């Protein structure tokens, strides 16, 4: 029980008390013992407080470890996907520059066409690198979409321009057929759309023999 001392401080006591009766069975007085266990109670309270603090700390560590594992998985998946996406425009740039370096173009107009395609591939590569450098997106495990109006056929042509030299070097023919019922202007993320088309074309180039 909790008692008050004469100086008004709390005192925890363990009491063993019984009521005494007289010969006529009337209650007369209480008798027994009171033991001061304040130190024991306070020590137990401190021990419990320490245990609760340890449990809280353990929970925080487990949550932190789980978050770290999750972020590591996000980074691994994110970077694996990005490394795949980097190769296609990089190979395209190297392919066009090799053609220019070895004078493998018919005239100045074709060389300008090569330069334009290198610019398209470089822009795509830069966008991918910017995504990789955005650590907040990696740790969040998500890629935010940039919702704008874009020209469908223009983005398809950009993807074709990046992959066409690789297709040509492998002796593959590449044609683009777009359903006329699809409107020219669409709403969405132009970069992601182009990247999807480019990934499909890259896989087609990789696994198509003829």
Coordinates of N, CA and C in Angstrom, one line a residue:
X1 N 0.8 -1.2 0.0 CA 0.0 0.0 0.0 C 0.9 1.2 0.0
X2 N 0.3 2.4 -0.5 CA 1.0 3.6 -0.5 C 0.5 4.5 0.7
X3 N 1.5 4.9 1.5 CA 1.2 5.7 2.7 C 1.9 7.0 2.6
X4 N 1.5 7.9 3.6 CA 2.2 9.2 3.6 C 2.9 9.3 4.9
X5 N 4.2 9.7 4.9 CA 5.0 9.8 6.1 C 4.6 11.2 6.7
X6 N 5.1 11.4 7.9 CA 4.8 12.6 8.7 C 5.4 13.8 8.0
X7 N 6.5 13.6 7.1 CA 7.0 14.8 6.4 C 6.4 14.9 5.0
X8 N 5.2 14.2 4.8 CA 4.4 14.2 3.6 C 5.0 13.5 2.4
X9 N 6.1 12.8 2.6 CA 6.6 12.0 1.5 C 5.9 10.7 1.4
X10 N 6.0 10.1 0.1 CA 5.3 8.8 -0.1 C 6.1 7.7 0.6
X11 N 5.4 6.7 1.0 CA 6.1 5.5 1.6 C 5.3 4.3 1.2
X12 N 6.0 3.4 0.5 CA 5.4 2.1 0.1 C 5.6 1.1 1.3
X13 N 4.6 0.5 1.7 CA 4.6 -0.4 2.8 C 4.0 -1.8 2.5
X14 N 4.6 -2.8 3.1 CA 4.0 -4.1 3.1 C 3.4 -4.4 4.4
X15 N 2.1 -4.6 4.4 CA 1.3 -4.7 5.7 C 0.8 -6.1 6.0
X16 N 0.9 -6.6 7.2 CA 0.4 -7.8 7.6 C -0.4 -7.6 8.9
X17 N -1.7 -7.4 8.8 CA -2.6 -6.8 9.9 C -3.8 -7.7 10.0
X18 N -4.2 -7.8 11.3 CA -5.5 -8.5 11.6 C -6.3 -7.7 12.6
X19 N -7.6 -7.9 12.6 CA -8.4 -7.2 13.6 C -8.6 -8.1 14.9
X20 N -8.3 -7.5 16.0 CA -8.5 -8.3 17.3 C -9.9 -8.0 17.9
X21 N -10.5 -9.0 18.5 CA -11.8 -8.9 19.1 C -11.7 -9.2 20.6
X22 N -12.7 -8.7 21.3 CA -12.7 -9.0 22.8 C -13.5 -10.2 23.0
X23 N -13.8 -10.6 24.3 CA -14.5 -11.8 24.6 C -15.9 -11.9 24.1
X24 N -16.5 -10.7 23.9 CA -17.9 -10.6 23.4 C -17.9 -10.5 21.8
X25 N -16.7 -10.7 21.2 CA -16.6 -10.7 19.8 C -16.8 -9.3 19.2
X26 N -16.5 -8.3 19.9 CA -16.5 -6.9 19.4 C -15.1 -6.5 18.9
X27 N -15.0 -5.8 17.8 CA -13.6 -5.4 17.3 C -13.0 -4.4 18.2
X28 N -11.8 -4.6 18.6 CA -11.1 -3.8 19.6 C -10.0 -3.0 18.9
X29 N -9.1 -3.7 18.3 CA -8.0 -2.9 17.7 C -7.3 -3.8 16.5
X30 N -6.5 -3.1 15.8 CA -5.7 -3.8 14.7 C -4.3 -4.1 15.3
X31 N -3.8 -5.2 14.9 CA -2.4 -5.5 15.3 C -1.7 -6.2 14.1
X32 N -0.4 -6.0 14.0 CA 0.3 -6.6 12.9 C 1.6 -5.8 12.7
X33 N 2.1 -5.9 11.5 CA 3.4 -5.3 11.2 C 3.3 -4.5 9.9
X34 N 4.1 -3.4 9.8 CA 4.3 -2.6 8.6 C 5.7 -2.6 8.3
X35 N 6.1 -3.0 7.1 CA 7.5 -3.0 6.6 C 7.7 -2.0 5.5
X36 N 8.6 -1.1 5.6 CA 8.9 -0.1 4.6 C 9.6 -0.8 3.5
X37 N 9.0 -0.8 2.3 CA 9.6 -1.4 1.1 C 9.7 -0.4 0.0
X38 N 9.9 0.9 0.4 CA 10.0 2.0 -0.6 C 11.1 1.8 -1.6
X39 N 12.3 1.4 -1.0 CA 13.5 1.2 -1.8 C 13.3 0.1 -2.8
X40 N 12.7 -1.0 -2.4 CA 12.4 -2.1 -3.3 C 11.5 -1.7 -4.4
X41 N 10.4 -1.0 -4.1 CA 9.4 -0.6 -5.1 C 10.1 0.3 -6.1
X42 N 10.9 1.3 -5.6 CA 11.5 2.2 -6.5 C 12.5 1.5 -7.4
X43 N 13.3 0.6 -6.8 CA 14.2 -0.2 -7.6 C 13.5 -1.0 -8.7
X44 N 12.4 -1.6 -8.3 CA 11.6 -2.4 -9.3 C 11.1 -1.5 -10.4
X45 N 10.6 -0.2 -10.0 CA 10.1 0.7 -11.0 C 11.2 1.1 -12.0
X46 N 12.4 1.3 -11.4 CA 13.6 1.7 -12.2 C 14.0 0.6 -13.2
X47 N 13.9 -0.7 -12.6 CA 14.2 -1.8 -13.5 C 13.2 -2.0 -14.6
X48 N 11.9 -1.8 -14.3 CA 10.9 -1.8 -15.3 C 11.1 -0.8 -16.4
X49 N 11.4 0.4 -15.9 CA 11.7 1.6 -16.8 C 12.8 1.3 -17.8
X50 N 13.9 0.7 -17.2 CA 15.0 0.3 -18.0 C 14.7 -0.7 -19.1
X51 N 13.9 -1.7 -18.6 CA 13.4 -2.8 -19.5 C 12.6 -2.2 -20.7
X52 N 11.6 -1.3 -20.3 CA 10.8 -0.7 -21.3 C 11.6 0.1 -22.3
X53 N 12.7 0.8 -21.8 CA 13.5 1.6 -22.7 C 14.3 0.7 -23.6
X54 N 14.8 -0.5 -23.1 CA 15.5 -1.4 -24.0 C 14.5 -2.0 -25.0
X55 N 13.3 -2.3 -24.6 CA 12.3 -2.8 -25.6 C 12.1 -1.7 -26.7
X56 N 11.9 -0.5 -26.3 CA 11.7 0.6 -27.3 C 12.9 0.7 -28.2
X57 N 14.1 0.7 -27.6 CA 15.3 0.8 -28.5 C 15.4 -0.4 -29.4
X58 N 15.1 -1.6 -28.9 CA 15.1 -2.8 -29.8 C 14.1 -2.6 -31.0
X59 N 12.9 -2.1 -30.6 CA 11.9 -1.9 -31.7 C 12.4 -0.9 -32.7
X60 N 13.0 0.2 -32.2 CA 13.5 1.2 -33.2 C 14.6 0.6 -34.1
X61 N 15.5 -0.2 -33.5 CA 16.6 -0.8 -34.2 C 16.1 -1.7 -35.3
X62 N 15.0 -2.5 -34.9 CA 14.4 -3.5 -35.9 C 13.8 -2.7 -37.0
X63 N 13.1 -1.7 -36.7 CA 12.4 -0.9 -37.7 C 13.4 -0.2 -38.6
X64 N 14.5 0.3 -38.0 CA 15.6 0.9 -38.8 C 16.3 -0.1 -39.7
X65 N 16.5 -1.3 -39.2 CA 17.1 -2.4 -40.0 C 16.2 -2.8 -41.1
X66 N 15.0 -2.9 -40.9 CA 14.0 -3.3 -41.9 C 14.0 -2.2 -43.0
X67 N 14.0 -0.9 -42.6 CA 13.9 0.1 -43.6 C 15.2 0.1 -44.4
X68 N 16.3 -0.1 -43.7 CA 17.6 -0.2 -44.5 C 17.6 -1.3 -45.5
X69 N 17.1 -2.5 -45.1 CA 17.0 -3.6 -46.0 C 16.1 -3.3 -47.2
X70 N 15.0 -2.7 -46.9 CA 14.1 -2.3 -47.9 C 14.7 -1.3 -48.9
X71 N 15.4 -0.3 -48.3 CA 16.0 0.7 -49.2 C 17.1 0.1 -50.0
X72 N 17.8 -0.9 -49.5 CA 18.9 -1.6 -50.2 C 18.3 -2.4 -51.4
X73 N 17.1 -3.0 -51.1 CA 16.5 -3.7 -52.2 C 16.0 -2.8 -53.3
X74 N 15.5 -1.6 -52.9 CA 15.0 -0.6 -53.8 C 16.2 -0.2 -54.7
X75 N 17.3 0.1 -54.0 CA 18.5 0.6 -54.8 C 19.0 -0.5 -55.8
X76 N 19.0 -1.7 -55.3 CA 19.5 -2.8 -56.2 C 18.6 -3.0 -57.4
X77 N 17.3 -3.0 -57.2 CA 16.3 -3.1 -58.3 C 16.4 -1.9 -59.2
X78 N 16.4 -0.7 -58.6 CA 16.5 0.5 -59.3 C 17.7 0.6 -60.2
X79 N 18.9 0.4 -59.6 CA 20.1 0.5 -60.3 C 20.3 -0.6 -61.4
X80 N 19.7 -1.8 -61.1 CA 19.8 -2.9 -62.1 C 18.9 -2.5 -63.3
X81 N 17.8 -1.9 -63.1 CA 17.0 -1.4 -64.2 C 17.6 -0.3 -64.9
X82 N 18.2 0.7 -64.2 CA 18.9 1.8 -64.9 C 20.1 1.4 -65.7
X83 N 20.8 0.4 -65.2 CA 22.0 0.0 -65.9 C 21.6 -0.6 -67.2
X84 N 20.5 -1.3 -67.2 CA 20.0 -1.9 -68.5 C 19.6 -0.8 -69.4
X85 N 18.9 0.3 -68.9 CA 18.5 1.4 -69.7 C 19.6 2.2 -70.2
X86 N 20.7 2.3 -69.5 CA 21.9 3.1 -69.9 C 22.5 2.5 -71.2
X87 N 22.6 1.2 -71.2 CA 23.4 0.6 -72.3 C 22.9 0.9 -73.7
X88 N 21.5 0.9 -73.9 CA 21.0 1.1 -75.2 C 21.4 2.5 -75.8
X89 N 21.1 3.6 -75.1 CA 21.5 4.9 -75.7 C 23.0 5.0 -75.8
X90 N 23.8 4.5 -74.8 CA 25.2 4.5 -74.9 C 25.8 3.8 -76.1
X91 N 25.3 2.6 -76.3 CA 25.7 1.8 -77.5 C 25.3 2.5 -78.8
X92 N 24.2 3.2 -78.8 CA 23.8 4.0 -80.0 C 24.8 5.1 -80.2
X93 N 25.1 5.8 -79.2 CA 26.1 7.0 -79.3 C 27.4 6.5 -79.9
X94 N 27.9 5.4 -79.3 CA 29.2 4.8 -79.7 C 29.1 4.3 -81.2
X95 N 28.0 3.8 -81.6 CA 27.8 3.3 -82.9 C 27.8 4.4 -83.9
X96 N 27.1 5.5 -83.7 CA 27.1 6.6 -84.6 C 28.4 7.3 -84.7
X97 N 29.1 7.4 -83.5 CA 30.4 8.1 -83.5 C 31.4 7.2 -84.3
X98 N 31.3 5.9 -84.2 CA 32.2 5.0 -85.0 C 32.0 5.2 -86.5
X99 N 30.8 5.4 -86.9 CA 30.5 5.6 -88.3 C 31.1 6.9 -88.8
X100 N 30.9 8.0 -87.9 CA 31.5 9.3 -88.3 C 33.0 9.2 -88.3
X101 N 33.6 8.6 -87.3 CA 35.0 8.5 -87.2 C 35.7 7.8 -88.4
X102 N 34.9 6.8 -88.9 CA 35.5 6.0 -90.1 C 34.9 6.5 -91.4
X103 N 34.3 7.7 -91.4 CA 33.8 8.2 -92.7 C 32.8 7.3 -93.4
X104 N 32.0 6.6 -92.6 CA 31.0 5.7 -93.1 C 29.6 6.4 -93.3
X105 N 29.6 7.5 -94.0 CA 28.4 8.2 -94.3 C 28.5 8.6 -95.8
X106 N 27.3 8.7 -96.4 CA 27.2 9.0 -97.8 C 27.5 10.5 -98.1
X107 N 27.0 11.4 -97.3 CA 27.2 12.8 -97.6 C 27.0 13.6 -96.3
X108 N 27.1 14.9 -96.4 CA 27.0 15.8 -95.2 C 25.6 15.6 -94.6
X109 N 24.6 15.5 -95.4 CA 23.2 15.4 -94.8 C 23.1 14.1 -93.9
X110 N 23.7 13.0 -94.4 CA 23.6 11.8 -93.6 C 24.5 11.9 -92.3
X111 N 25.6 12.7 -92.4 CA 26.4 12.9 -91.2 C 25.6 13.8 -90.2
X112 N 24.8 14.8 -90.7 CA 24.0 15.6 -89.8 C 22.9 14.8 -89.2
X113 N 22.4 13.8 -90.0 CA 21.4 12.9 -89.4 C 22.0 12.1 -88.3
X114 N 23.2 11.6 -88.5 CA 23.9 10.8 -87.4 C 24.0 11.7 -86.2
X115 N 24.4 13.0 -86.4 CA 24.6 13.9 -85.2 C 23.3 14.1 -84.5
X116 N 22.2 14.3 -85.2 CA 20.9 14.5 -84.6 C 20.5 13.3 -83.8
X117 N 20.8 12.1 -84.3 CA 20.5 10.8 -83.6 C 21.3 10.7 -82.3
X118 N 22.6 11.1 -82.4 CA 23.5 11.1 -81.3 C 22.9 12.0 -80.2
X119 N 22.4 13.2 -80.6 CA 21.8 14.2 -79.7 C 20.6 13.6 -79.0
X120 N 19.8 12.9 -79.7 CA 18.6 12.2 -79.1 C 19.0 11.2 -78.1
X121 N 20.0 10.4 -78.5 CA 20.4 9.3 -77.6 C 21.1 9.9 -76.3
X122 N 21.8 11.0 -76.5 CA 22.5 11.7 -75.4 C 21.5 12.3 -74.4
X123 N 20.4 12.9 -75.0 CA 19.3 13.5 -74.1 C 18.7 12.4 -73.3
X124 N 18.4 11.2 -73.9 CA 17.8 10.1 -73.2 C 18.8 9.6 -72.1
X125 N 20.1 9.5 -72.5 CA 21.1 9.1 -71.5 C 21.1 10.0 -70.3
X126 N 21.1 11.3 -70.6 CA 21.2 12.3 -69.5 C 19.9 12.2 -68.6
X127 N 18.8 12.0 -69.2 CA 17.6 11.9 -68.3 C 17.7 10.7 -67.4
X128 N 18.2 9.6 -67.9 CA 18.4 8.4 -67.1 C 19.4 8.6 -66.0
X129 N 20.5 9.3 -66.3 CA 21.5 9.6 -65.3 C 20.9 10.5 -64.2
X130 N 20.1 11.5 -64.6 CA 19.5 12.4 -63.6 C 18.6 11.6 -62.7
X131 N 17.9 10.6 -63.2 CA 17.1 9.8 -62.3 C 18.0 9.0 -61.4
X132 N 19.1 8.5 -61.8 CA 20.0 7.7 -60.9 C 20.5 8.6 -59.8
X133 N 20.8 9.8 -60.2 CA 21.4 10.7 -59.2 C 20.4 11.3 -58.2
X134 N 19.1 11.1 -58.5 CA 18.1 11.5 -57.5 C 17.9 10.4 -56.5
X135 N 18.8 10.5 -55.4 CA 18.8 9.5 -54.4 C 17.5 9.3 -53.7
X136 N 16.8 10.4 -53.5 CA 15.5 10.4 -52.8 C 14.5 9.4 -53.6
X137 N 14.6 9.4 -54.9 CA 13.7 8.5 -55.6 C 14.1 7.0 -55.4
X138 N 15.5 6.8 -55.4 CA 16.0 5.5 -55.2 C 15.5 5.0 -53.8
X139 N 15.7 5.8 -52.8 CA 15.4 5.3 -51.4 C 13.9 5.2 -51.2
X140 N 13.1 5.9 -51.9 CA 11.7 5.8 -51.8 C 11.2 4.6 -52.6
X141 N 12.0 4.1 -53.6 CA 11.6 3.0 -54.4 C 10.6 3.3 -55.4
X142 N 10.6 4.5 -55.8 CA 9.6 4.9 -56.8 C 10.1 5.9 -57.8
X143 N 9.5 6.0 -59.0 CA 9.9 7.0 -60.0 C 8.6 7.8 -60.2
X144 N 8.7 9.1 -59.9 CA 7.6 10.0 -60.1 C 7.4 10.2 -61.6
X145 N 6.2 10.2 -62.1 CA 5.9 10.5 -63.5 C 5.7 12.0 -63.7
X146 N 6.2 12.4 -64.8 CA 6.1 13.8 -65.2 C 4.9 13.9 -66.2
X147 N 3.7 14.3 -65.8 CA 2.5 14.2 -66.6 C 2.4 15.5 -67.4
X148 N 2.7 15.3 -68.8 CA 2.6 16.5 -69.7 C 1.9 16.0 -71.0
X149 N 1.6 16.9 -71.9 CA 1.2 16.5 -73.2 C 2.4 16.3 -74.1
X150 N 2.4 15.2 -74.8 CA 3.5 14.9 -75.7 C 3.1 14.3 -77.0
X151 N 3.9 14.4 -78.0 CA 3.6 13.9 -79.4 C 4.0 12.4 -79.5
X152 N 3.1 11.5 -79.6 CA 3.3 10.1 -79.6 C 4.3 9.7 -80.7
X153 N 4.1 10.1 -81.9 CA 4.9 9.7 -83.1 C 6.3 10.2 -82.9
X154 N 6.4 11.4 -82.4 CA 7.8 12.0 -82.2 C 8.6 11.2 -81.2
X155 N 8.0 10.7 -80.1 CA 8.7 9.9 -79.1 C 9.0 8.6 -79.7
X156 N 8.1 8.0 -80.5 CA 8.5 6.7 -81.1 C 9.6 6.9 -82.1
X157 N 9.6 8.0 -82.8 CA 10.7 8.2 -83.8 C 12.1 8.4 -83.0
X158 N 12.0 9.0 -81.9 CA 13.3 9.2 -81.1 C 13.8 7.8 -80.6
X159 N 12.9 6.9 -80.2 CA 13.3 5.6 -79.8 C 13.9 4.8 -81.0
X160 N 13.3 5.0 -82.2 CA 13.8 4.3 -83.4 C 15.1 4.8 -83.8
X161 N 15.3 6.2 -83.6 CA 16.6 6.8 -84.0 C 17.7 6.2 -83.1
X162 N 17.4 6.0 -81.9 CA 18.5 5.5 -81.0 C 18.9 4.1 -81.3
X163 N 17.9 3.2 -81.7 CA 18.2 1.8 -81.9 C 18.5 1.4 -83.3
X164 N 18.2 2.3 -84.3 CA 18.2 1.9 -85.7 C 19.6 1.5 -86.2
X165 N 20.7 2.1 -85.7 CA 22.0 1.8 -86.1 C 22.4 0.4 -85.6
X166 N 22.0 0.1 -84.4 CA 22.3 -1.3 -83.9 C 21.5 -2.3 -84.7
X167 N 20.3 -2.0 -85.1 CA 19.5 -2.9 -85.9 C 20.2 -3.1 -87.3
X168 N 20.6 -2.0 -87.9 CA 21.2 -2.0 -89.2 C 22.5 -2.9 -89.2
X169 N 23.3 -2.7 -88.1 CA 24.6 -3.4 -88.0 C 24.4 -4.9 -87.9
X170 N 23.2 -5.3 -87.4 CA 22.9 -6.7 -87.3 C 22.1 -7.3 -88.5
X171 N 21.9 -6.4 -89.5 CA 21.2 -6.8 -90.7 C 19.7 -6.9 -90.5
X172 N 19.1 -6.2 -89.5 CA 17.7 -6.3 -89.2 C 17.0 -5.1 -89.8
X173 N 15.8 -5.3 -90.3 CA 15.0 -4.2 -90.8 C 14.0 -3.7 -89.7
X174 N 13.9 -2.4 -89.6 CA 13.1 -1.9 -88.5 C 12.0 -0.9 -89.1
X175 N 10.7 -1.3 -89.0 CA 9.6 -0.5 -89.5 C 8.7 0.0 -88.4
X176 N 8.1 1.1 -88.5 CA 7.2 1.7 -87.5 C 5.8 1.8 -88.1
X177 N 4.8 1.2 -87.5 CA 3.4 1.3 -88.0 C 2.6 1.7 -86.7
X178 N 2.0 2.9 -86.8 CA 1.2 3.4 -85.7 C -0.3 3.5 -86.2
X179 N -1.2 2.9 -85.4 CA -2.6 3.0 -85.7 C -3.1 4.4 -85.9
X180 N -3.8 4.7 -87.0 CA -4.2 6.1 -87.3 C -5.2 6.6 -86.3
X181 N -5.9 5.6 -85.6 CA -6.9 6.1 -84.6 C -6.3 6.6 -83.4
X182 N -5.0 6.4 -83.2 CA -4.3 6.9 -82.0 C -4.0 8.4 -82.2
X183 N -4.5 9.3 -81.3 CA -4.3 10.7 -81.5 C -2.8 11.1 -81.4
X184 N -2.4 12.1 -82.0 CA -1.0 12.6 -82.0 C -0.6 13.0 -80.6
X185 N -1.5 13.8 -80.0 CA -1.1 14.3 -78.7 C -1.7 13.4 -77.6
X186 N -0.8 13.0 -76.6 CA -1.2 12.2 -75.5 C -0.8 12.8 -74.2
X187 N -1.4 12.4 -73.1 CA -1.0 13.0 -71.8 C -0.3 11.9 -71.0
X188 N 0.9 12.2 -70.5 CA 1.7 11.2 -69.8 C 3.1 11.6 -69.6
X189 N 4.0 10.7 -69.3 CA 5.4 10.9 -69.1 C 6.1 10.5 -70.4
X190 N 6.5 11.5 -71.2 CA 7.1 11.2 -72.5 C 8.4 10.4 -72.4
X191 N 9.2 10.7 -71.3 CA 10.5 10.0 -71.2 C 10.3 8.6 -70.8
X192 N 9.4 8.3 -69.9 CA 9.1 6.9 -69.5 C 8.5 6.1 -70.7
X193 N 7.6 6.8 -71.4 CA 7.0 6.1 -72.6 C 8.1 5.7 -73.6
X194 N 8.9 6.7 -73.9 CA 10.0 6.4 -74.9 C 10.9 5.3 -74.4
X195 N 11.2 5.3 -73.0 CA 12.1 4.3 -72.5 C 11.5 2.9 -72.6
X196 N 10.2 2.8 -72.4 CA 9.5 1.5 -72.5 C 9.6 1.0 -74.0
X197 N 9.3 1.9 -74.9 CA 9.5 1.5 -76.4 C 10.9 1.1 -76.6
X198 N 11.9 1.9 -76.1 CA 13.3 1.6 -76.4 C 13.7 0.3 -75.8
X199 N 13.2 0.0 -74.6 CA 13.5 -1.3 -73.9 C 13.0 -2.5 -74.7
X200 N 11.8 -2.3 -75.2 CA 11.2 -3.4 -76.1 C 12.0 -3.5 -77.4
X201 N 12.4 -2.4 -78.0 CA 13.2 -2.5 -79.2 C 14.6 -3.1 -78.9
X202 N 15.2 -2.7 -77.7 CA 16.5 -3.3 -77.4 C 16.4 -4.8 -77.2
X203 N 15.4 -5.3 -76.6 CA 15.2 -6.7 -76.4 C 15.0 -7.4 -77.8
X204 N 14.2 -6.7 -78.6 CA 14.0 -7.2 -80.0 C 15.3 -7.4 -80.7
X205 N 16.1 -6.4 -80.6 CA 17.4 -6.4 -81.3 C 18.3 -7.5 -80.7
X206 N 18.2 -7.7 -79.4 CA 19.1 -8.6 -78.7 C 18.7 -10.1 -79.1
X207 N 17.4 -10.4 -79.2 CA 17.0 -11.8 -79.4 C 16.5 -12.1 -80.8
X208 N 16.6 -11.1 -81.7 CA 16.1 -11.4 -83.1 C 17.3 -11.6 -84.0
X209 N 17.3 -12.8 -84.7 CA 18.4 -13.1 -85.6 C 18.1 -12.7 -87.0
X210 N 16.9 -12.8 -87.4 CA 16.5 -12.4 -88.8 C 15.0 -11.9 -88.8

